[in-house]
């Protein structure tokens, strides 16, 4: 999905309730000031006219090289905002994903230009003076997967909540005017999935937040100090066989979980409450997982900077797969997590370090020294674990 469509509200992220059932628009004898019929009789929906008083404007530039620059403009009614900047209902909100002519090289002030914007012809065209169509985007956050409206949309913010019932916009037009003193007047009529015209106005200043060239992401580590974990109550191994589809029997992928007592390891992914350390590592193809982890020292291998995959030369016995970035609900590779009912309260994507395994029959002694992905301020996740009895194997089918 293009970045231009994935920039949602610039500053805010809204948890979204499901979109309402489609409702047909109607014509009747009632007209708006422009002489258009507005509906509202015989129980049919009446178009809304909303006067917005607050604004948020983010400039993203031409991130994807499509030839136009991109603004995200959000207008909302009189609402309080929470500590993260999310408006708290009840209230109404409207977001516009706008494509404008590119600014000249060397520009330092990015003002939303005057003009009239029409709906883009489809979801993959970014012509000048168009607004991108609305759509629902699923995002994977440390708190779980959520659906959020993206592109252009109208929404009712629920009372005492930041969640939004969204109508995804796909038609109509909006006009932007700026006076000599810098005050904007923005107005128009837009139509979305609910087939209902929404008239809106905004008059006031717009302060641009410049985020073009920004690489801001959700952090992949929340650690602020080194971590030592030695109170593991349970351990689990899983054979993932040719997980990377090498098809040459050069190595086998195993997955190790170390978990505290409150964590459930009976399902594919950990449940419950407590700390978990997940390690994905490579062993000889002939390894029988029911016999435990082969002795030796395993080292975390790096991922390719662009693809985020692991280069073929590093997919060999003795390696540990570093954590795959920005996947929280089902983290891939090697991660530390502190979970509470499925929510990641503390976590660290592992980027470097070693795991040493000493064997004495069925007894395993593990010594782990991992390093998280925070390059500026790296933190260690250290652990020792010893178990005399065989390690429990999950989902093994010989």
PDB file of N, CA, C and O in Angstrom, residues 9 12 14 20 46-56 73-81 85-96 149 153-167 169 194 196-202:
ATOM      1  N   UNK A   9      -3.959  10.621   9.937  1.00  0.00           N
ATOM      2  CA  UNK A   9      -4.399  11.916  10.426  1.00  0.00           C
ATOM      3  C   UNK A   9      -3.237  12.813  10.815  1.00  0.00           C
ATOM      4  O   UNK A   9      -3.422  13.808  11.498  1.00  0.00           O
ATOM      5  N   UNK A  12      -2.938  12.130  14.921  1.00  0.00           N
ATOM      6  CA  UNK A  12      -3.793  11.263  15.709  1.00  0.00           C
ATOM      7  C   UNK A  12      -3.958   9.891  15.095  1.00  0.00           C
ATOM      8  O   UNK A  12      -3.896   9.717  13.901  1.00  0.00           O
ATOM      9  N   UNK A  14      -6.965   6.885  15.461  1.00  0.00           N
ATOM     10  CA  UNK A  14      -8.272   6.642  16.038  1.00  0.00           C
ATOM     11  C   UNK A  14      -8.620   5.176  15.998  1.00  0.00           C
ATOM     12  O   UNK A  14      -8.499   4.538  14.958  1.00  0.00           O
ATOM     13  N   UNK A  20     -21.221   1.955   9.513  1.00  0.00           N
ATOM     14  CA  UNK A  20     -22.648   1.669   9.578  1.00  0.00           C
ATOM     15  C   UNK A  20     -23.145   1.070   8.267  1.00  0.00           C
ATOM     16  O   UNK A  20     -22.497   1.152   7.238  1.00  0.00           O
ATOM     17  N   UNK A  46     -31.322  13.229   6.050  1.00  0.00           N
ATOM     18  CA  UNK A  46     -31.138  14.639   5.748  1.00  0.00           C
ATOM     19  C   UNK A  46     -29.652  14.959   5.729  1.00  0.00           C
ATOM     20  O   UNK A  46     -28.944  14.640   6.683  1.00  0.00           O
ATOM     21  N   UNK A  47     -29.142  15.547   4.669  1.00  0.00           N
ATOM     22  CA  UNK A  47     -27.715  15.896   4.636  1.00  0.00           C
ATOM     23  C   UNK A  47     -27.344  16.796   5.804  1.00  0.00           C
ATOM     24  O   UNK A  47     -28.113  17.668   6.221  1.00  0.00           O
ATOM     25  N   UNK A  48     -26.141  16.567   6.329  1.00  0.00           N
ATOM     26  CA  UNK A  48     -25.662  17.366   7.447  1.00  0.00           C
ATOM     27  C   UNK A  48     -24.909  18.589   6.948  1.00  0.00           C
ATOM     28  O   UNK A  48     -24.266  18.553   5.899  1.00  0.00           O
ATOM     29  N   UNK A  49     -24.991  19.648   7.717  1.00  0.00           N
ATOM     30  CA  UNK A  49     -24.141  20.808   7.505  1.00  0.00           C
ATOM     31  C   UNK A  49     -23.369  21.023   8.791  1.00  0.00           C
ATOM     32  O   UNK A  49     -23.955  21.257   9.852  1.00  0.00           O
ATOM     33  N   UNK A  50     -22.046  20.905   8.723  1.00  0.00           N
ATOM     34  CA  UNK A  50     -21.209  20.934   9.918  1.00  0.00           C
ATOM     35  C   UNK A  50     -20.248  22.115   9.829  1.00  0.00           C
ATOM     36  O   UNK A  50     -19.571  22.295   8.810  1.00  0.00           O
ATOM     37  N   UNK A  51     -20.205  22.889  10.889  1.00  0.00           N
ATOM     38  CA  UNK A  51     -19.236  23.981  10.987  1.00  0.00           C
ATOM     39  C   UNK A  51     -18.109  23.546  11.915  1.00  0.00           C
ATOM     40  O   UNK A  51     -18.317  23.362  13.119  1.00  0.00           O
ATOM     41  N   UNK A  52     -16.935  23.351  11.357  1.00  0.00           N
ATOM     42  CA  UNK A  52     -15.783  22.920  12.155  1.00  0.00           C
ATOM     43  C   UNK A  52     -15.051  24.148  12.690  1.00  0.00           C
ATOM     44  O   UNK A  52     -14.994  25.187  12.036  1.00  0.00           O
ATOM     45  N   UNK A  53     -14.470  23.996  13.884  1.00  0.00           N
ATOM     46  CA  UNK A  53     -13.796  25.130  14.508  1.00  0.00           C
ATOM     47  C   UNK A  53     -12.331  24.827  14.862  1.00  0.00           C
ATOM     48  O   UNK A  53     -11.595  25.733  15.227  1.00  0.00           O
ATOM     49  N   UNK A  54     -11.908  23.570  14.760  1.00  0.00           N
ATOM     50  CA  UNK A  54     -10.528  23.199  15.064  1.00  0.00           C
ATOM     51  C   UNK A  54      -9.896  22.534  13.843  1.00  0.00           C
ATOM     52  O   UNK A  54     -10.592  21.909  13.038  1.00  0.00           O
ATOM     53  N   UNK A  55      -8.573  22.637  13.743  1.00  0.00           N
ATOM     54  CA  UNK A  55      -7.900  22.093  12.563  1.00  0.00           C
ATOM     55  C   UNK A  55      -6.545  21.497  12.925  1.00  0.00           C
ATOM     56  O   UNK A  55      -5.947  21.835  13.954  1.00  0.00           O
ATOM     57  N   UNK A  56      -6.096  20.593  12.059  1.00  0.00           N
ATOM     58  CA  UNK A  56      -4.764  20.015  12.157  1.00  0.00           C
ATOM     59  C   UNK A  56      -4.291  19.785  10.729  1.00  0.00           C
ATOM     60  O   UNK A  56      -5.007  19.187   9.923  1.00  0.00           O
ATOM     61  N   UNK A  73      -5.295  17.097   6.052  1.00  0.00           N
ATOM     62  CA  UNK A  73      -6.017  18.133   6.795  1.00  0.00           C
ATOM     63  C   UNK A  73      -7.130  17.471   7.599  1.00  0.00           C
ATOM     64  O   UNK A  73      -7.922  16.706   7.050  1.00  0.00           O
ATOM     65  N   UNK A  74      -7.175  17.767   8.886  1.00  0.00           N
ATOM     66  CA  UNK A  74      -8.226  17.233   9.750  1.00  0.00           C
ATOM     67  C   UNK A  74      -8.962  18.392  10.404  1.00  0.00           C
ATOM     68  O   UNK A  74      -8.331  19.277  11.001  1.00  0.00           O
ATOM     69  N   UNK A  75     -10.267  18.408  10.266  1.00  0.00           N
ATOM     70  CA  UNK A  75     -11.122  19.407  10.898  1.00  0.00           C
ATOM     71  C   UNK A  75     -11.994  18.705  11.927  1.00  0.00           C
ATOM     72  O   UNK A  75     -12.461  17.584  11.693  1.00  0.00           O
ATOM     73  N   UNK A  76     -12.227  19.365  13.076  1.00  0.00           N
ATOM     74  CA  UNK A  76     -13.097  18.743  14.075  1.00  0.00           C
ATOM     75  C   UNK A  76     -13.818  19.809  14.886  1.00  0.00           C
ATOM     76  O   UNK A  76     -13.390  20.963  14.971  1.00  0.00           O
ATOM     77  N   UNK A  77     -14.938  19.400  15.445  1.00  0.00           N
ATOM     78  CA  UNK A  77     -15.762  20.312  16.230  1.00  0.00           C
ATOM     79  C   UNK A  77     -15.148  20.495  17.614  1.00  0.00           C
ATOM     80  O   UNK A  77     -14.079  19.973  17.920  1.00  0.00           O
ATOM     81  N   UNK A  78     -15.840  21.234  18.473  1.00  0.00           N
ATOM     82  CA  UNK A  78     -15.318  21.579  19.793  1.00  0.00           C
ATOM     83  C   UNK A  78     -15.248  20.335  20.668  1.00  0.00           C
ATOM     84  O   UNK A  78     -16.266  19.849  21.158  1.00  0.00           O
ATOM     85  N   UNK A  79     -14.039  19.783  20.824  1.00  0.00           N
ATOM     86  CA  UNK A  79     -13.835  18.594  21.650  1.00  0.00           C
ATOM     87  C   UNK A  79     -12.559  18.720  22.457  1.00  0.00           C
ATOM     88  O   UNK A  79     -11.592  19.342  22.010  1.00  0.00           O
ATOM     89  N   UNK A  80     -12.542  18.101  23.623  1.00  0.00           N
ATOM     90  CA  UNK A  80     -11.304  17.963  24.369  1.00  0.00           C
ATOM     91  C   UNK A  80     -10.444  16.913  23.679  1.00  0.00           C
ATOM     92  O   UNK A  80     -10.931  16.109  22.893  1.00  0.00           O
ATOM     93  N   UNK A  81      -9.138  16.928  23.969  1.00  0.00           N
ATOM     94  CA  UNK A  81      -8.253  15.897  23.432  1.00  0.00           C
ATOM     95  C   UNK A  81      -7.553  15.202  24.597  1.00  0.00           C
ATOM     96  O   UNK A  81      -7.331  15.798  25.660  1.00  0.00           O
ATOM     97  N   UNK A  85      -3.412  13.376  22.110  1.00  0.00           N
ATOM     98  CA  UNK A  85      -3.920  14.267  21.081  1.00  0.00           C
ATOM     99  C   UNK A  85      -5.157  13.769  20.379  1.00  0.00           C
ATOM    100  O   UNK A  85      -5.564  14.335  19.365  1.00  0.00           O
ATOM    101  N   UNK A  86      -5.801  12.707  20.882  1.00  0.00           N
ATOM    102  CA  UNK A  86      -7.001  12.169  20.252  1.00  0.00           C
ATOM    103  C   UNK A  86      -8.233  12.917  20.753  1.00  0.00           C
ATOM    104  O   UNK A  86      -8.457  12.991  21.965  1.00  0.00           O
ATOM    105  N   UNK A  87      -9.064  13.465  19.873  1.00  0.00           N
ATOM    106  CA  UNK A  87     -10.290  14.134  20.319  1.00  0.00           C
ATOM    107  C   UNK A  87     -11.229  13.172  21.043  1.00  0.00           C
ATOM    108  O   UNK A  87     -11.411  12.033  20.624  1.00  0.00           O
ATOM    109  N   UNK A  88     -11.816  13.665  22.124  1.00  0.00           N
ATOM    110  CA  UNK A  88     -12.742  12.865  22.932  1.00  0.00           C
ATOM    111  C   UNK A  88     -14.156  13.342  22.652  1.00  0.00           C
ATOM    112  O   UNK A  88     -14.479  14.511  22.832  1.00  0.00           O
ATOM    113  N   UNK A  89     -15.019  12.426  22.206  1.00  0.00           N
ATOM    114  CA  UNK A  89     -16.377  12.776  21.842  1.00  0.00           C
ATOM    115  C   UNK A  89     -17.251  13.125  23.029  1.00  0.00           C
ATOM    116  O   UNK A  89     -16.841  13.033  24.185  1.00  0.00           O
ATOM    117  N   UNK A  90     -18.468  13.608  22.720  1.00  0.00           N
ATOM    118  CA  UNK A  90     -19.083  13.580  21.402  1.00  0.00           C
ATOM    119  C   UNK A  90     -18.627  14.744  20.508  1.00  0.00           C
ATOM    120  O   UNK A  90     -18.325  15.814  20.989  1.00  0.00           O
ATOM    121  N   UNK A  91     -18.594  14.465  19.210  1.00  0.00           N
ATOM    122  CA  UNK A  91     -18.214  15.495  18.255  1.00  0.00           C
ATOM    123  C   UNK A  91     -18.112  14.919  16.864  1.00  0.00           C
ATOM    124  O   UNK A  91     -18.390  13.741  16.628  1.00  0.00           O
ATOM    125  N   UNK A  92     -17.705  15.753  15.922  1.00  0.00           N
ATOM    126  CA  UNK A  92     -17.604  15.339  14.528  1.00  0.00           C
ATOM    127  C   UNK A  92     -16.225  15.691  13.998  1.00  0.00           C
ATOM    128  O   UNK A  92     -15.597  16.666  14.436  1.00  0.00           O
ATOM    129  N   UNK A  93     -15.778  14.880  13.050  1.00  0.00           N
ATOM    130  CA  UNK A  93     -14.438  15.045  12.509  1.00  0.00           C
ATOM    131  C   UNK A  93     -14.469  14.773  11.012  1.00  0.00           C
ATOM    132  O   UNK A  93     -15.283  13.982  10.522  1.00  0.00           O
ATOM    133  N   UNK A  94     -13.592  15.446  10.269  1.00  0.00           N
ATOM    134  CA  UNK A  94     -13.491  15.231   8.830  1.00  0.00           C
ATOM    135  C   UNK A  94     -12.016  15.291   8.454  1.00  0.00           C
ATOM    136  O   UNK A  94     -11.320  16.235   8.834  1.00  0.00           O
ATOM    137  N   UNK A  95     -11.545  14.279   7.738  1.00  0.00           N
ATOM    138  CA  UNK A  95     -10.145  14.238   7.324  1.00  0.00           C
ATOM    139  C   UNK A  95     -10.061  14.264   5.811  1.00  0.00           C
ATOM    140  O   UNK A  95     -10.874  13.632   5.122  1.00  0.00           O
ATOM    141  N   UNK A  96      -9.070  14.957   5.291  1.00  0.00           N
ATOM    142  CA  UNK A  96      -8.873  15.094   3.849  1.00  0.00           C
ATOM    143  C   UNK A  96      -7.427  14.734   3.519  1.00  0.00           C
ATOM    144  O   UNK A  96      -6.497  15.306   4.072  1.00  0.00           O
ATOM    145  N   UNK A 149      -9.825   4.513   9.832  1.00  0.00           N
ATOM    146  CA  UNK A 149     -10.145   5.101   8.540  1.00  0.00           C
ATOM    147  C   UNK A 149      -8.933   5.841   7.991  1.00  0.00           C
ATOM    148  O   UNK A 149      -8.192   6.471   8.735  1.00  0.00           O
ATOM    149  N   UNK A 153     -12.308  10.974   5.021  1.00  0.00           N
ATOM    150  CA  UNK A 153     -13.478  10.395   5.686  1.00  0.00           C
ATOM    151  C   UNK A 153     -14.131  11.412   6.612  1.00  0.00           C
ATOM    152  O   UNK A 153     -13.524  12.390   7.042  1.00  0.00           O
ATOM    153  N   UNK A 154     -15.390  11.144   6.897  1.00  0.00           N
ATOM    154  CA  UNK A 154     -16.154  11.899   7.888  1.00  0.00           C
ATOM    155  C   UNK A 154     -16.440  10.955   9.050  1.00  0.00           C
ATOM    156  O   UNK A 154     -16.623   9.751   8.838  1.00  0.00           O
ATOM    157  N   UNK A 155     -16.500  11.477  10.274  1.00  0.00           N
ATOM    158  CA  UNK A 155     -16.765  10.591  11.388  1.00  0.00           C
ATOM    159  C   UNK A 155     -17.467  11.264  12.546  1.00  0.00           C
ATOM    160  O   UNK A 155     -17.300  12.456  12.796  1.00  0.00           O
ATOM    161  N   UNK A 156     -18.280  10.465  13.238  1.00  0.00           N
ATOM    162  CA  UNK A 156     -18.858  10.853  14.520  1.00  0.00           C
ATOM    163  C   UNK A 156     -17.999  10.258  15.616  1.00  0.00           C
ATOM    164  O   UNK A 156     -17.839   9.028  15.689  1.00  0.00           O
ATOM    165  N   UNK A 157     -17.417  11.105  16.475  1.00  0.00           N
ATOM    166  CA  UNK A 157     -16.607  10.635  17.593  1.00  0.00           C
ATOM    167  C   UNK A 157     -17.550  10.321  18.752  1.00  0.00           C
ATOM    168  O   UNK A 157     -18.335  11.172  19.171  1.00  0.00           O
ATOM    169  N   UNK A 158     -17.474   9.100  19.250  1.00  0.00           N
ATOM    170  CA  UNK A 158     -18.410   8.647  20.273  1.00  0.00           C
ATOM    171  C   UNK A 158     -18.208   9.398  21.588  1.00  0.00           C
ATOM    172  O   UNK A 158     -17.099   9.837  21.914  1.00  0.00           O
ATOM    173  N   UNK A 159     -19.296   9.536  22.351  1.00  0.00           N
ATOM    174  CA  UNK A 159     -19.243  10.232  23.641  1.00  0.00           C
ATOM    175  C   UNK A 159     -18.274   9.535  24.588  1.00  0.00           C
ATOM    176  O   UNK A 159     -18.257   8.301  24.686  1.00  0.00           O
ATOM    177  N   UNK A 160     -17.462  10.345  25.258  1.00  0.00           N
ATOM    178  CA  UNK A 160     -16.498   9.863  26.254  1.00  0.00           C
ATOM    179  C   UNK A 160     -15.533   8.838  25.657  1.00  0.00           C
ATOM    180  O   UNK A 160     -15.082   7.912  26.338  1.00  0.00           O
ATOM    181  N   UNK A 161     -15.216   8.967  24.394  1.00  0.00           N
ATOM    182  CA  UNK A 161     -14.380   7.995  23.697  1.00  0.00           C
ATOM    183  C   UNK A 161     -13.622   8.698  22.578  1.00  0.00           C
ATOM    184  O   UNK A 161     -13.976   9.806  22.172  1.00  0.00           O
ATOM    185  N   UNK A 162     -12.580   8.044  22.081  1.00  0.00           N
ATOM    186  CA  UNK A 162     -11.868   8.541  20.905  1.00  0.00           C
ATOM    187  C   UNK A 162     -12.191   7.716  19.671  1.00  0.00           C
ATOM    188  O   UNK A 162     -11.649   7.979  18.597  1.00  0.00           O
ATOM    189  N   UNK A 163     -13.069   6.713  19.797  1.00  0.00           N
ATOM    190  CA  UNK A 163     -13.406   5.881  18.650  1.00  0.00           C
ATOM    191  C   UNK A 163     -14.374   6.609  17.723  1.00  0.00           C
ATOM    192  O   UNK A 163     -15.139   7.471  18.140  1.00  0.00           O
ATOM    193  N   UNK A 164     -14.331   6.238  16.442  1.00  0.00           N
ATOM    194  CA  UNK A 164     -15.038   6.975  15.407  1.00  0.00           C
ATOM    195  C   UNK A 164     -15.867   6.030  14.557  1.00  0.00           C
ATOM    196  O   UNK A 164     -15.389   4.983  14.126  1.00  0.00           O
ATOM    197  N   UNK A 165     -17.139   6.394  14.315  1.00  0.00           N
ATOM    198  CA  UNK A 165     -17.938   5.748  13.282  1.00  0.00           C
ATOM    199  C   UNK A 165     -17.681   6.513  11.992  1.00  0.00           C
ATOM    200  O   UNK A 165     -18.032   7.684  11.875  1.00  0.00           O
ATOM    201  N   UNK A 166     -17.066   5.855  11.016  1.00  0.00           N
ATOM    202  CA  UNK A 166     -16.555   6.564   9.844  1.00  0.00           C
ATOM    203  C   UNK A 166     -17.394   6.324   8.608  1.00  0.00           C
ATOM    204  O   UNK A 166     -17.889   5.235   8.367  1.00  0.00           O
ATOM    205  N   UNK A 167     -17.567   7.399   7.817  1.00  0.00           N
ATOM    206  CA  UNK A 167     -18.146   7.336   6.473  1.00  0.00           C
ATOM    207  C   UNK A 167     -17.006   7.673   5.516  1.00  0.00           C
ATOM    208  O   UNK A 167     -16.485   8.789   5.524  1.00  0.00           O
ATOM    209  N   UNK A 169     -15.174   8.819   2.362  1.00  0.00           N
ATOM    210  CA  UNK A 169     -15.579   9.774   1.334  1.00  0.00           C
ATOM    211  C   UNK A 169     -15.042   9.382  -0.042  1.00  0.00           C
ATOM    212  O   UNK A 169     -13.891   8.955  -0.186  1.00  0.00           O
ATOM    213  N   UNK A 194     -22.057   6.093   2.791  1.00  0.00           N
ATOM    214  CA  UNK A 194     -23.440   6.178   3.250  1.00  0.00           C
ATOM    215  C   UNK A 194     -24.333   6.896   2.249  1.00  0.00           C
ATOM    216  O   UNK A 194     -25.511   7.106   2.503  1.00  0.00           O
ATOM    217  N   UNK A 196     -24.660   9.909   1.517  1.00  0.00           N
ATOM    218  CA  UNK A 196     -25.272  11.074   2.145  1.00  0.00           C
ATOM    219  C   UNK A 196     -24.377  12.291   1.942  1.00  0.00           C
ATOM    220  O   UNK A 196     -23.182  12.250   2.246  1.00  0.00           O
ATOM    221  N   UNK A 197     -24.942  13.381   1.402  1.00  0.00           N
ATOM    222  CA  UNK A 197     -24.177  14.605   1.226  1.00  0.00           C
ATOM    223  C   UNK A 197     -23.859  15.225   2.585  1.00  0.00           C
ATOM    224  O   UNK A 197     -24.716  15.304   3.458  1.00  0.00           O
ATOM    225  N   UNK A 198     -22.614  15.683   2.719  1.00  0.00           N
ATOM    226  CA  UNK A 198     -22.195  16.339   3.959  1.00  0.00           C
ATOM    227  C   UNK A 198     -21.603  17.696   3.589  1.00  0.00           C
ATOM    228  O   UNK A 198     -20.526  17.774   2.995  1.00  0.00           O
ATOM    229  N   UNK A 199     -22.318  18.757   3.940  1.00  0.00           N
ATOM    230  CA  UNK A 199     -21.857  20.124   3.720  1.00  0.00           C
ATOM    231  C   UNK A 199     -21.025  20.536   4.925  1.00  0.00           C
ATOM    232  O   UNK A 199     -21.367  20.218   6.075  1.00  0.00           O
ATOM    233  N   UNK A 200     -19.928  21.245   4.692  1.00  0.00           N
ATOM    234  CA  UNK A 200     -19.060  21.609   5.814  1.00  0.00           C
ATOM    235  C   UNK A 200     -18.395  22.946   5.530  1.00  0.00           C
ATOM    236  O   UNK A 200     -18.235  23.358   4.370  1.00  0.00           O
ATOM    237  N   UNK A 201     -18.010  23.619   6.600  1.00  0.00           N
ATOM    238  CA  UNK A 201     -17.263  24.866   6.504  1.00  0.00           C
ATOM    239  C   UNK A 201     -16.227  24.921   7.627  1.00  0.00           C
ATOM    240  O   UNK A 201     -16.398  24.307   8.688  1.00  0.00           O
ATOM    241  N   UNK A 202     -15.162  25.651   7.367  1.00  0.00           N
ATOM    242  CA  UNK A 202     -14.165  25.959   8.389  1.00  0.00           C
ATOM    243  C   UNK A 202     -13.580  27.314   8.065  1.00  0.00           C
ATOM    244  O   UNK A 202     -13.206  27.592   6.921  1.00  0.00           O
TER     245      UNK A 202
END
